[in-house]
Amino acid sequence: QVQLVESGGGSVQAGGSLRLSCAAWGYTYPRYHMGWFRQAPGKEREGVATFDSDGKTNYTDSVKGRFTISKDNAKNTLYLQMNSLKPEDTAMYYCAAVLPAIATPLDLPRWRSFAYWGQGTQVTVSS
């Protein structure tokens, strides 16, 4: 059974940095598409960054140049380095995974394309 566990969230001031981690168990990690998503209160869940099974990354426009997604295959861990944080980045952040047989890279910006989810980690940025 696939399990994803996020950590690293917290409260920071605008301009600060956080690094989120997503530890994965239960499958052959490099074979999956992975992604980070976020959901603010009253808003729909949105894609932040994705890392497909071929190693290609993609970012939503609002985080380009500030956030970096990466993987450590030896540790089965996905990361999201977040720099120059803004109050509008405040949200619950989720890690997600899906098999390439289920979703193509074009599907990855949509959260409904992902099959497995962590419990989320809260990020709060104050001005």
Short mmCIF file of N, CA, C and O in Angstrom, two decimals:
data_model
loop_
_atom_site.label_atom_id
_atom_site.label_comp_id
_atom_site.label_asym_id
_atom_site.label_seq_id
_atom_site.Cartn_x
_atom_site.Cartn_y
_atom_site.Cartn_z
N GLN A 1 0.84 -1.19 0.00
CA GLN A 1 0.00 0.00 0.00
C GLN A 1 0.88 1.24 0.00
O GLN A 1 1.83 1.34 0.74
N VAL A 2 0.52 2.20 -0.85
CA VAL A 2 1.29 3.43 -0.96
C VAL A 2 0.98 4.34 0.21
O VAL A 2 -0.17 4.59 0.54
N GLN A 3 2.04 4.85 0.84
CA GLN A 3 1.88 5.82 1.94
C GLN A 3 2.79 7.01 1.69
O GLN A 3 3.96 6.85 1.35
N LEU A 4 2.24 8.19 1.89
CA LEU A 4 2.98 9.44 1.74
C LEU A 4 2.83 10.24 3.02
O LEU A 4 1.70 10.42 3.50
N VAL A 5 3.93 10.74 3.55
CA VAL A 5 3.89 11.51 4.79
C VAL A 5 4.68 12.80 4.61
O VAL A 5 5.90 12.76 4.40
N GLU A 6 3.98 13.94 4.69
CA GLU A 6 4.62 15.24 4.54
C GLU A 6 5.12 15.77 5.88
O GLU A 6 4.56 15.44 6.94
N SER A 7 6.13 16.61 5.82
CA SER A 7 6.63 17.31 6.99
C SER A 7 7.32 18.59 6.54
O SER A 7 7.56 18.77 5.34
N GLY A 8 7.63 19.45 7.49
CA GLY A 8 8.40 20.65 7.18
C GLY A 8 7.61 21.94 7.13
O GLY A 8 8.18 23.02 6.93
N GLY A 9 6.30 21.85 7.25
CA GLY A 9 5.51 23.07 7.25
C GLY A 9 5.74 23.88 8.51
O GLY A 9 6.41 23.45 9.45
N GLY A 10 5.20 25.09 8.52
CA GLY A 10 5.36 25.96 9.68
C GLY A 10 4.92 27.36 9.37
O GLY A 10 4.29 27.62 8.34
N SER A 11 5.25 28.27 10.28
CA SER A 11 4.90 29.68 10.13
C SER A 11 6.17 30.49 9.92
O SER A 11 7.12 30.36 10.69
N VAL A 12 6.16 31.31 8.88
CA VAL A 12 7.31 32.16 8.56
C VAL A 12 6.81 33.53 8.16
O VAL A 12 5.64 33.71 7.80
N GLN A 13 7.72 34.50 8.20
CA GLN A 13 7.39 35.82 7.71
C GLN A 13 7.63 35.89 6.20
O GLN A 13 8.40 35.09 5.65
N ALA A 14 6.98 36.83 5.57
CA ALA A 14 7.17 37.02 4.14
C ALA A 14 8.65 37.21 3.82
O ALA A 14 9.36 37.89 4.55
N GLY A 15 9.08 36.56 2.74
CA GLY A 15 10.49 36.60 2.37
C GLY A 15 11.28 35.43 2.91
O GLY A 15 12.44 35.23 2.49
N GLY A 16 10.70 34.68 3.83
CA GLY A 16 11.40 33.55 4.42
C GLY A 16 11.35 32.30 3.56
O GLY A 16 10.80 32.32 2.44
N SER A 17 11.92 31.22 4.10
CA SER A 17 12.02 29.97 3.35
C SER A 17 11.57 28.79 4.21
O SER A 17 11.68 28.83 5.44
N LEU A 18 11.08 27.77 3.55
CA LEU A 18 10.76 26.49 4.17
C LEU A 18 11.10 25.39 3.18
O LEU A 18 11.04 25.61 1.97
N ARG A 19 11.41 24.21 3.70
CA ARG A 19 11.58 23.04 2.84
C ARG A 19 10.63 21.96 3.32
O ARG A 19 10.72 21.48 4.45
N LEU A 20 9.73 21.58 2.43
CA LEU A 20 8.80 20.50 2.71
C LEU A 20 9.40 19.17 2.26
O LEU A 20 10.10 19.11 1.24
N SER A 21 9.10 18.12 3.01
CA SER A 21 9.54 16.78 2.65
C SER A 21 8.33 15.86 2.57
O SER A 21 7.35 16.04 3.29
N CYS A 22 8.44 14.87 1.69
CA CYS A 22 7.39 13.86 1.55
C CYS A 22 8.07 12.50 1.50
O CYS A 22 8.70 12.16 0.50
N ALA A 23 7.93 11.75 2.58
CA ALA A 23 8.51 10.41 2.65
C ALA A 23 7.51 9.41 2.08
O ALA A 23 6.32 9.47 2.41
N ALA A 24 7.99 8.51 1.23
CA ALA A 24 7.12 7.57 0.54
C ALA A 24 7.47 6.13 0.87
O ALA A 24 8.65 5.78 0.95
N TRP A 25 6.44 5.33 1.07
CA TRP A 25 6.61 3.90 1.33
C TRP A 25 5.64 3.10 0.47
O TRP A 25 4.61 3.60 0.04
N GLY A 26 5.99 1.84 0.24
CA GLY A 26 5.02 0.90 -0.29
C GLY A 26 5.09 0.66 -1.78
O GLY A 26 4.28 -0.08 -2.31
N TYR A 27 6.06 1.29 -2.47
CA TYR A 27 6.14 1.05 -3.90
C TYR A 27 7.54 1.40 -4.40
O TYR A 27 8.34 1.92 -3.67
N THR A 28 7.77 1.09 -5.68
CA THR A 28 9.06 1.42 -6.29
C THR A 28 9.04 2.89 -6.66
O THR A 28 8.53 3.27 -7.71
N TYR A 29 9.58 3.71 -5.83
CA TYR A 29 9.41 5.16 -5.86
C TYR A 29 9.71 5.83 -7.20
O TYR A 29 8.94 6.65 -7.65
N PRO A 30 10.83 5.53 -7.87
CA PRO A 30 11.14 6.28 -9.09
C PRO A 30 10.14 6.07 -10.21
O PRO A 30 10.10 6.85 -11.14
N ARG A 31 9.27 5.07 -10.12
CA ARG A 31 8.38 4.80 -11.23
C ARG A 31 7.15 5.68 -11.24
O ARG A 31 6.38 5.63 -12.17
N TYR A 32 6.93 6.44 -10.21
CA TYR A 32 5.71 7.22 -10.08
C TYR A 32 5.92 8.67 -10.50
O TYR A 32 7.00 9.24 -10.31
N HIS A 33 4.85 9.27 -11.03
CA HIS A 33 4.80 10.73 -11.13
C HIS A 33 4.52 11.24 -9.72
O HIS A 33 3.72 10.67 -8.98
N MET A 34 5.16 12.35 -9.35
CA MET A 34 4.97 12.93 -8.02
C MET A 34 4.61 14.40 -8.15
O MET A 34 4.96 15.05 -9.16
N GLY A 35 3.96 14.92 -7.14
CA GLY A 35 3.61 16.33 -7.20
C GLY A 35 3.34 16.93 -5.84
O GLY A 35 3.07 16.22 -4.87
N TRP A 36 3.43 18.25 -5.79
CA TRP A 36 3.03 19.04 -4.63
C TRP A 36 1.82 19.88 -5.02
O TRP A 36 1.83 20.53 -6.06
N PHE A 37 0.83 19.88 -4.16
CA PHE A 37 -0.39 20.65 -4.36
C PHE A 37 -0.67 21.44 -3.09
O PHE A 37 -0.12 21.14 -2.03
N ARG A 38 -1.51 22.46 -3.21
CA ARG A 38 -1.86 23.22 -2.02
C ARG A 38 -3.32 23.63 -2.08
O ARG A 38 -3.91 23.72 -3.15
N GLN A 39 -3.88 23.85 -0.91
CA GLN A 39 -5.27 24.27 -0.82
C GLN A 39 -5.42 25.27 0.31
O GLN A 39 -5.13 24.96 1.48
N ALA A 40 -5.85 26.46 -0.05
CA ALA A 40 -6.14 27.50 0.93
C ALA A 40 -7.61 27.42 1.31
O ALA A 40 -8.43 26.92 0.53
N PRO A 41 -7.98 27.93 2.49
CA PRO A 41 -9.39 27.87 2.92
C PRO A 41 -10.32 28.52 1.90
O PRO A 41 -10.06 29.63 1.43
N GLY A 42 -11.36 27.80 1.52
CA GLY A 42 -12.34 28.33 0.59
C GLY A 42 -11.93 28.29 -0.86
O GLY A 42 -12.67 28.76 -1.73
N LYS A 43 -10.77 27.72 -1.14
CA LYS A 43 -10.29 27.65 -2.52
C LYS A 43 -10.10 26.20 -2.95
O LYS A 43 -9.96 25.30 -2.12
N GLU A 44 -10.08 26.01 -4.28
CA GLU A 44 -9.87 24.67 -4.80
C GLU A 44 -8.39 24.30 -4.67
O GLU A 44 -7.50 25.17 -4.72
N ARG A 45 -8.14 23.02 -4.56
CA ARG A 45 -6.77 22.52 -4.53
C ARG A 45 -6.09 22.85 -5.86
O ARG A 45 -6.69 22.68 -6.92
N GLU A 46 -4.85 23.33 -5.80
CA GLU A 46 -4.14 23.70 -7.02
C GLU A 46 -2.76 23.06 -7.06
O GLU A 46 -2.14 22.80 -6.02
N GLY A 47 -2.29 22.81 -8.28
CA GLY A 47 -0.97 22.26 -8.45
C GLY A 47 0.10 23.30 -8.20
O GLY A 47 -0.05 24.45 -8.60
N VAL A 48 1.16 22.91 -7.53
CA VAL A 48 2.30 23.80 -7.25
C VAL A 48 3.48 23.39 -8.13
O VAL A 48 4.05 24.21 -8.85
N ALA A 49 3.87 22.12 -8.04
CA ALA A 49 5.01 21.62 -8.82
C ALA A 49 4.86 20.12 -8.99
O ALA A 49 4.34 19.44 -8.11
N THR A 50 5.33 19.63 -10.13
CA THR A 50 5.29 18.19 -10.39
C THR A 50 6.63 17.70 -10.89
O THR A 50 7.44 18.47 -11.44
N PHE A 51 6.86 16.40 -10.67
CA PHE A 51 8.11 15.75 -11.03
C PHE A 51 7.70 14.44 -11.68
O PHE A 51 7.27 13.53 -11.00
N ASP A 52 7.79 14.35 -13.02
CA ASP A 52 7.27 13.13 -13.64
C ASP A 52 8.29 12.00 -13.58
O ASP A 52 9.44 12.19 -13.15
N SER A 53 7.87 10.82 -14.00
CA SER A 53 8.71 9.63 -13.86
C SER A 53 9.96 9.68 -14.73
O SER A 53 10.89 8.91 -14.52
N ASP A 54 9.98 10.59 -15.72
CA ASP A 54 11.17 10.78 -16.55
C ASP A 54 12.09 11.87 -16.01
O ASP A 54 13.11 12.18 -16.62
N GLY A 55 11.71 12.47 -14.88
CA GLY A 55 12.56 13.48 -14.27
C GLY A 55 12.28 14.91 -14.69
O GLY A 55 13.02 15.82 -14.31
N LYS A 56 11.23 15.12 -15.46
CA LYS A 56 10.89 16.48 -15.87
C LYS A 56 10.06 17.15 -14.79
O LYS A 56 9.19 16.55 -14.18
N THR A 57 10.35 18.43 -14.59
CA THR A 57 9.63 19.20 -13.57
C THR A 57 8.76 20.26 -14.23
O THR A 57 9.02 20.71 -15.35
N ASN A 58 7.73 20.65 -13.50
CA ASN A 58 6.82 21.68 -13.98
C ASN A 58 6.32 22.47 -12.78
O ASN A 58 6.11 21.90 -11.71
N TYR A 59 6.14 23.78 -12.97
CA TYR A 59 5.72 24.64 -11.87
C TYR A 59 4.56 25.51 -12.30
O TYR A 59 4.48 25.95 -13.45
N THR A 60 3.69 25.81 -11.37
CA THR A 60 2.67 26.79 -11.65
C THR A 60 3.33 28.17 -11.71
O THR A 60 4.37 28.40 -11.05
N ASP A 61 2.78 29.06 -12.50
CA ASP A 61 3.44 30.34 -12.76
C ASP A 61 3.74 31.13 -11.50
O ASP A 61 4.78 31.80 -11.41
N SER A 62 2.87 31.06 -10.53
CA SER A 62 3.02 31.91 -9.35
C SER A 62 4.21 31.54 -8.47
O SER A 62 4.62 32.33 -7.61
N VAL A 63 4.79 30.34 -8.67
CA VAL A 63 5.93 29.93 -7.83
C VAL A 63 7.22 29.80 -8.62
O VAL A 63 8.28 29.52 -8.03
N LYS A 64 7.17 30.00 -9.92
CA LYS A 64 8.38 29.87 -10.74
C LYS A 64 9.45 30.84 -10.27
O LYS A 64 9.19 32.02 -10.03
N GLY A 65 10.67 30.32 -10.13
CA GLY A 65 11.77 31.14 -9.67
C GLY A 65 11.89 31.22 -8.16
O GLY A 65 12.89 31.71 -7.63
N ARG A 66 10.87 30.73 -7.46
CA ARG A 66 10.90 30.77 -5.98
C ARG A 66 10.90 29.37 -5.37
O ARG A 66 11.53 29.17 -4.32
N PHE A 67 10.20 28.44 -5.97
CA PHE A 67 10.09 27.08 -5.45
C PHE A 67 10.87 26.12 -6.33
O PHE A 67 10.97 26.30 -7.54
N THR A 68 11.42 25.06 -5.69
CA THR A 68 12.13 24.02 -6.42
C THR A 68 11.70 22.66 -5.91
O THR A 68 11.76 22.39 -4.70
N ILE A 69 11.25 21.80 -6.84
CA ILE A 69 10.89 20.44 -6.50
C ILE A 69 12.08 19.54 -6.81
O ILE A 69 12.77 19.72 -7.81
N SER A 70 12.32 18.56 -5.92
CA SER A 70 13.43 17.64 -6.15
C SER A 70 13.12 16.31 -5.48
O SER A 70 12.19 16.20 -4.68
N LYS A 71 13.90 15.29 -5.85
CA LYS A 71 13.72 13.95 -5.28
C LYS A 71 15.06 13.38 -4.85
O LYS A 71 16.09 13.62 -5.49
N ASP A 72 15.03 12.62 -3.78
CA ASP A 72 16.17 11.80 -3.39
C ASP A 72 15.70 10.35 -3.46
O ASP A 72 15.01 9.87 -2.56
N ASN A 73 16.03 9.67 -4.56
CA ASN A 73 15.53 8.31 -4.76
C ASN A 73 16.06 7.35 -3.71
O ASN A 73 15.36 6.40 -3.32
N ALA A 74 17.27 7.56 -3.23
CA ALA A 74 17.84 6.67 -2.22
C ALA A 74 17.05 6.73 -0.92
O ALA A 74 16.97 5.75 -0.18
N LYS A 75 16.47 7.90 -0.64
CA LYS A 75 15.69 8.07 0.59
C LYS A 75 14.19 7.98 0.34
O LYS A 75 13.41 8.14 1.28
N ASN A 76 13.77 7.75 -0.91
CA ASN A 76 12.35 7.72 -1.24
C ASN A 76 11.64 8.98 -0.72
O ASN A 76 10.57 8.90 -0.10
N THR A 77 12.25 10.11 -0.97
CA THR A 77 11.72 11.36 -0.44
C THR A 77 11.63 12.42 -1.53
O THR A 77 12.57 12.59 -2.32
N LEU A 78 10.50 13.11 -1.55
CA LEU A 78 10.26 14.24 -2.44
C LEU A 78 10.36 15.51 -1.62
O LEU A 78 9.92 15.55 -0.46
N TYR A 79 10.94 16.56 -2.21
CA TYR A 79 11.12 17.82 -1.49
C TYR A 79 10.47 18.98 -2.25
O TYR A 79 10.31 18.92 -3.47
N LEU A 80 10.16 20.02 -1.51
CA LEU A 80 9.76 21.29 -2.12
C LEU A 80 10.47 22.39 -1.34
O LEU A 80 10.12 22.66 -0.19
N GLN A 81 11.49 22.97 -1.97
CA GLN A 81 12.18 24.11 -1.38
C GLN A 81 11.42 25.37 -1.76
O GLN A 81 11.24 25.65 -2.95
N MET A 82 11.00 26.12 -0.75
CA MET A 82 10.19 27.31 -0.99
C MET A 82 10.95 28.53 -0.46
O MET A 82 11.19 28.63 0.75
N ASN A 83 11.32 29.42 -1.36
CA ASN A 83 12.03 30.64 -1.00
C ASN A 83 11.17 31.86 -1.32
O ASN A 83 10.20 31.77 -2.07
N SER A 84 11.54 32.99 -0.76
CA SER A 84 10.83 34.25 -1.00
C SER A 84 9.33 34.07 -0.82
O SER A 84 8.53 34.47 -1.66
N LEU A 85 8.96 33.45 0.28
CA LEU A 85 7.56 33.15 0.52
C LEU A 85 6.72 34.41 0.65
O LEU A 85 7.18 35.43 1.17
N LYS A 86 5.49 34.30 0.17
CA LYS A 86 4.54 35.41 0.20
C LYS A 86 3.30 35.00 1.01
O LYS A 86 2.99 33.80 1.10
N PRO A 87 2.57 35.96 1.54
CA PRO A 87 1.34 35.61 2.27
C PRO A 87 0.38 34.77 1.42
O PRO A 87 -0.31 33.90 1.98
N GLU A 88 0.34 35.00 0.13
CA GLU A 88 -0.56 34.23 -0.72
C GLU A 88 -0.12 32.77 -0.90
O GLU A 88 -0.86 31.97 -1.50
N ASP A 89 1.05 32.41 -0.40
CA ASP A 89 1.47 31.00 -0.41
C ASP A 89 0.89 30.23 0.77
O ASP A 89 1.04 29.01 0.85
N THR A 90 0.22 30.93 1.67
CA THR A 90 -0.38 30.27 2.84
C THR A 90 -1.43 29.26 2.40
O THR A 90 -2.36 29.58 1.65
N ALA A 91 -1.25 28.01 2.84
CA ALA A 91 -2.16 26.93 2.45
C ALA A 91 -1.73 25.63 3.13
O ALA A 91 -0.65 25.56 3.73
N MET A 92 -2.58 24.62 3.01
CA MET A 92 -2.18 23.26 3.36
C MET A 92 -1.51 22.68 2.11
O MET A 92 -2.08 22.75 1.01
N TYR A 93 -0.32 22.13 2.30
CA TYR A 93 0.43 21.57 1.18
C TYR A 93 0.38 20.05 1.25
O TYR A 93 0.62 19.45 2.30
N TYR A 94 0.09 19.46 0.09
CA TYR A 94 -0.06 18.01 -0.01
C TYR A 94 0.92 17.44 -1.03
O TYR A 94 1.16 18.02 -2.09
N CYS A 95 1.44 16.26 -0.70
CA CYS A 95 2.24 15.47 -1.62
C CYS A 95 1.33 14.44 -2.27
O CYS A 95 0.41 13.92 -1.60
N ALA A 96 1.57 14.13 -3.54
CA ALA A 96 0.72 13.17 -4.24
C ALA A 96 1.54 12.34 -5.21
O ALA A 96 2.62 12.76 -5.65
N ALA A 97 1.01 11.17 -5.54
CA ALA A 97 1.69 10.26 -6.45
C ALA A 97 0.68 9.55 -7.34
O ALA A 97 -0.47 9.32 -6.94
N VAL A 98 1.14 9.17 -8.53
CA VAL A 98 0.30 8.40 -9.43
C VAL A 98 1.20 7.61 -10.38
O VAL A 98 2.28 8.07 -10.75
N LEU A 99 0.75 6.43 -10.76
CA LEU A 99 1.51 5.62 -11.71
C LEU A 99 1.46 6.23 -13.11
O LEU A 99 0.40 6.73 -13.52
N PRO A 100 2.55 6.16 -13.88
CA PRO A 100 2.53 6.64 -15.27
C PRO A 100 1.48 5.94 -16.13
O PRO A 100 1.02 6.51 -17.12
N ALA A 101 1.10 4.71 -15.78
CA ALA A 101 0.06 4.01 -16.54
C ALA A 101 -1.31 4.66 -16.37
O ALA A 101 -2.21 4.46 -17.19
N ILE A 102 -1.49 5.44 -15.29
CA ILE A 102 -2.78 6.04 -14.98
C ILE A 102 -2.87 7.47 -15.51
O ILE A 102 -3.93 7.93 -15.96
N ALA A 103 -1.77 8.21 -15.45
CA ALA A 103 -1.77 9.62 -15.83
C ALA A 103 -0.56 9.93 -16.70
O ALA A 103 0.53 9.44 -16.44
N THR A 104 -0.74 10.75 -17.71
CA THR A 104 0.37 11.21 -18.54
C THR A 104 0.93 12.51 -17.95
O THR A 104 0.27 13.15 -17.13
N PRO A 105 2.12 12.92 -18.36
CA PRO A 105 2.64 14.20 -17.86
C PRO A 105 1.69 15.38 -18.10
O PRO A 105 1.65 16.32 -17.29
N LEU A 106 0.91 15.33 -19.18
CA LEU A 106 -0.02 16.42 -19.44
C LEU A 106 -1.13 16.48 -18.40
O LEU A 106 -1.76 17.53 -18.21
N ASP A 107 -1.40 15.35 -17.75
CA ASP A 107 -2.47 15.30 -16.74
C ASP A 107 -2.03 15.87 -15.39
O ASP A 107 -2.86 16.17 -14.54
N LEU A 108 -0.73 15.98 -15.17
CA LEU A 108 -0.23 16.21 -13.82
C LEU A 108 -0.61 17.54 -13.18
O LEU A 108 -0.71 17.60 -11.96
N PRO A 109 -0.81 18.62 -13.93
CA PRO A 109 -1.23 19.85 -13.23
C PRO A 109 -2.61 19.75 -12.57
O PRO A 109 -2.91 20.56 -11.68
N ARG A 110 -3.38 18.75 -12.91
CA ARG A 110 -4.72 18.60 -12.33
C ARG A 110 -4.67 17.66 -11.14
O ARG A 110 -4.26 16.50 -11.26
N TRP A 111 -5.14 18.12 -9.99
CA TRP A 111 -5.00 17.31 -8.78
C TRP A 111 -5.80 16.02 -8.86
O TRP A 111 -5.42 15.00 -8.29
N ARG A 112 -6.87 16.03 -9.63
CA ARG A 112 -7.68 14.81 -9.74
C ARG A 112 -6.97 13.70 -10.51
O ARG A 112 -7.43 12.57 -10.51
N SER A 113 -5.84 14.00 -11.15
CA SER A 113 -5.08 12.98 -11.86
C SER A 113 -4.31 12.07 -10.91
O SER A 113 -3.87 11.00 -11.31
N PHE A 114 -4.15 12.51 -9.65
CA PHE A 114 -3.31 11.78 -8.71
C PHE A 114 -4.13 10.82 -7.85
O PHE A 114 -5.24 11.12 -7.44
N ALA A 115 -3.54 9.64 -7.58
CA ALA A 115 -4.25 8.58 -6.88
C ALA A 115 -3.93 8.51 -5.39
O ALA A 115 -4.78 8.09 -4.60
N TYR A 116 -2.73 8.90 -5.02
CA TYR A 116 -2.30 8.73 -3.63
C TYR A 116 -1.92 10.10 -3.04
O TYR A 116 -1.25 10.90 -3.71
N TRP A 117 -2.33 10.30 -1.79
CA TRP A 117 -2.15 11.60 -1.14
C TRP A 117 -1.64 11.44 0.28
O TRP A 117 -2.00 10.48 0.97
N GLY A 118 -0.83 12.40 0.69
CA GLY A 118 -0.46 12.49 2.09
C GLY A 118 -1.51 13.25 2.87
O GLY A 118 -2.52 13.70 2.32
N GLN A 119 -1.24 13.43 4.16
CA GLN A 119 -2.22 14.08 5.04
C GLN A 119 -2.11 15.60 5.01
O GLN A 119 -2.99 16.29 5.50
N GLY A 120 -1.03 16.11 4.46
CA GLY A 120 -0.85 17.56 4.34
C GLY A 120 0.00 18.14 5.45
O GLY A 120 0.10 17.59 6.55
N THR A 121 0.63 19.27 5.13
CA THR A 121 1.40 20.03 6.12
C THR A 121 1.09 21.51 5.91
O THR A 121 1.07 21.99 4.78
N GLN A 122 0.82 22.22 6.99
CA GLN A 122 0.36 23.60 6.90
C GLN A 122 1.54 24.56 6.74
O GLN A 122 2.53 24.47 7.48
N VAL A 123 1.39 25.48 5.81
CA VAL A 123 2.36 26.57 5.62
C VAL A 123 1.61 27.88 5.81
O VAL A 123 0.60 28.12 5.15
N THR A 124 2.11 28.71 6.71
CA THR A 124 1.51 30.01 6.98
C THR A 124 2.57 31.09 6.85
O THR A 124 3.61 31.02 7.50
N VAL A 125 2.29 32.06 5.97
CA VAL A 125 3.24 33.14 5.72
C VAL A 125 2.59 34.45 6.16
O VAL A 125 1.53 34.82 5.64
N SER A 126 3.22 35.14 7.06
CA SER A 126 2.68 36.40 7.56
C SER A 126 3.40 37.58 6.93
O SER A 126 4.59 37.51 6.60
N SER A 127 2.66 38.67 6.79
CA SER A 127 3.24 39.86 6.14
C SER A 127 3.94 40.75 7.14
O SER A 127 3.85 40.56 8.34
#
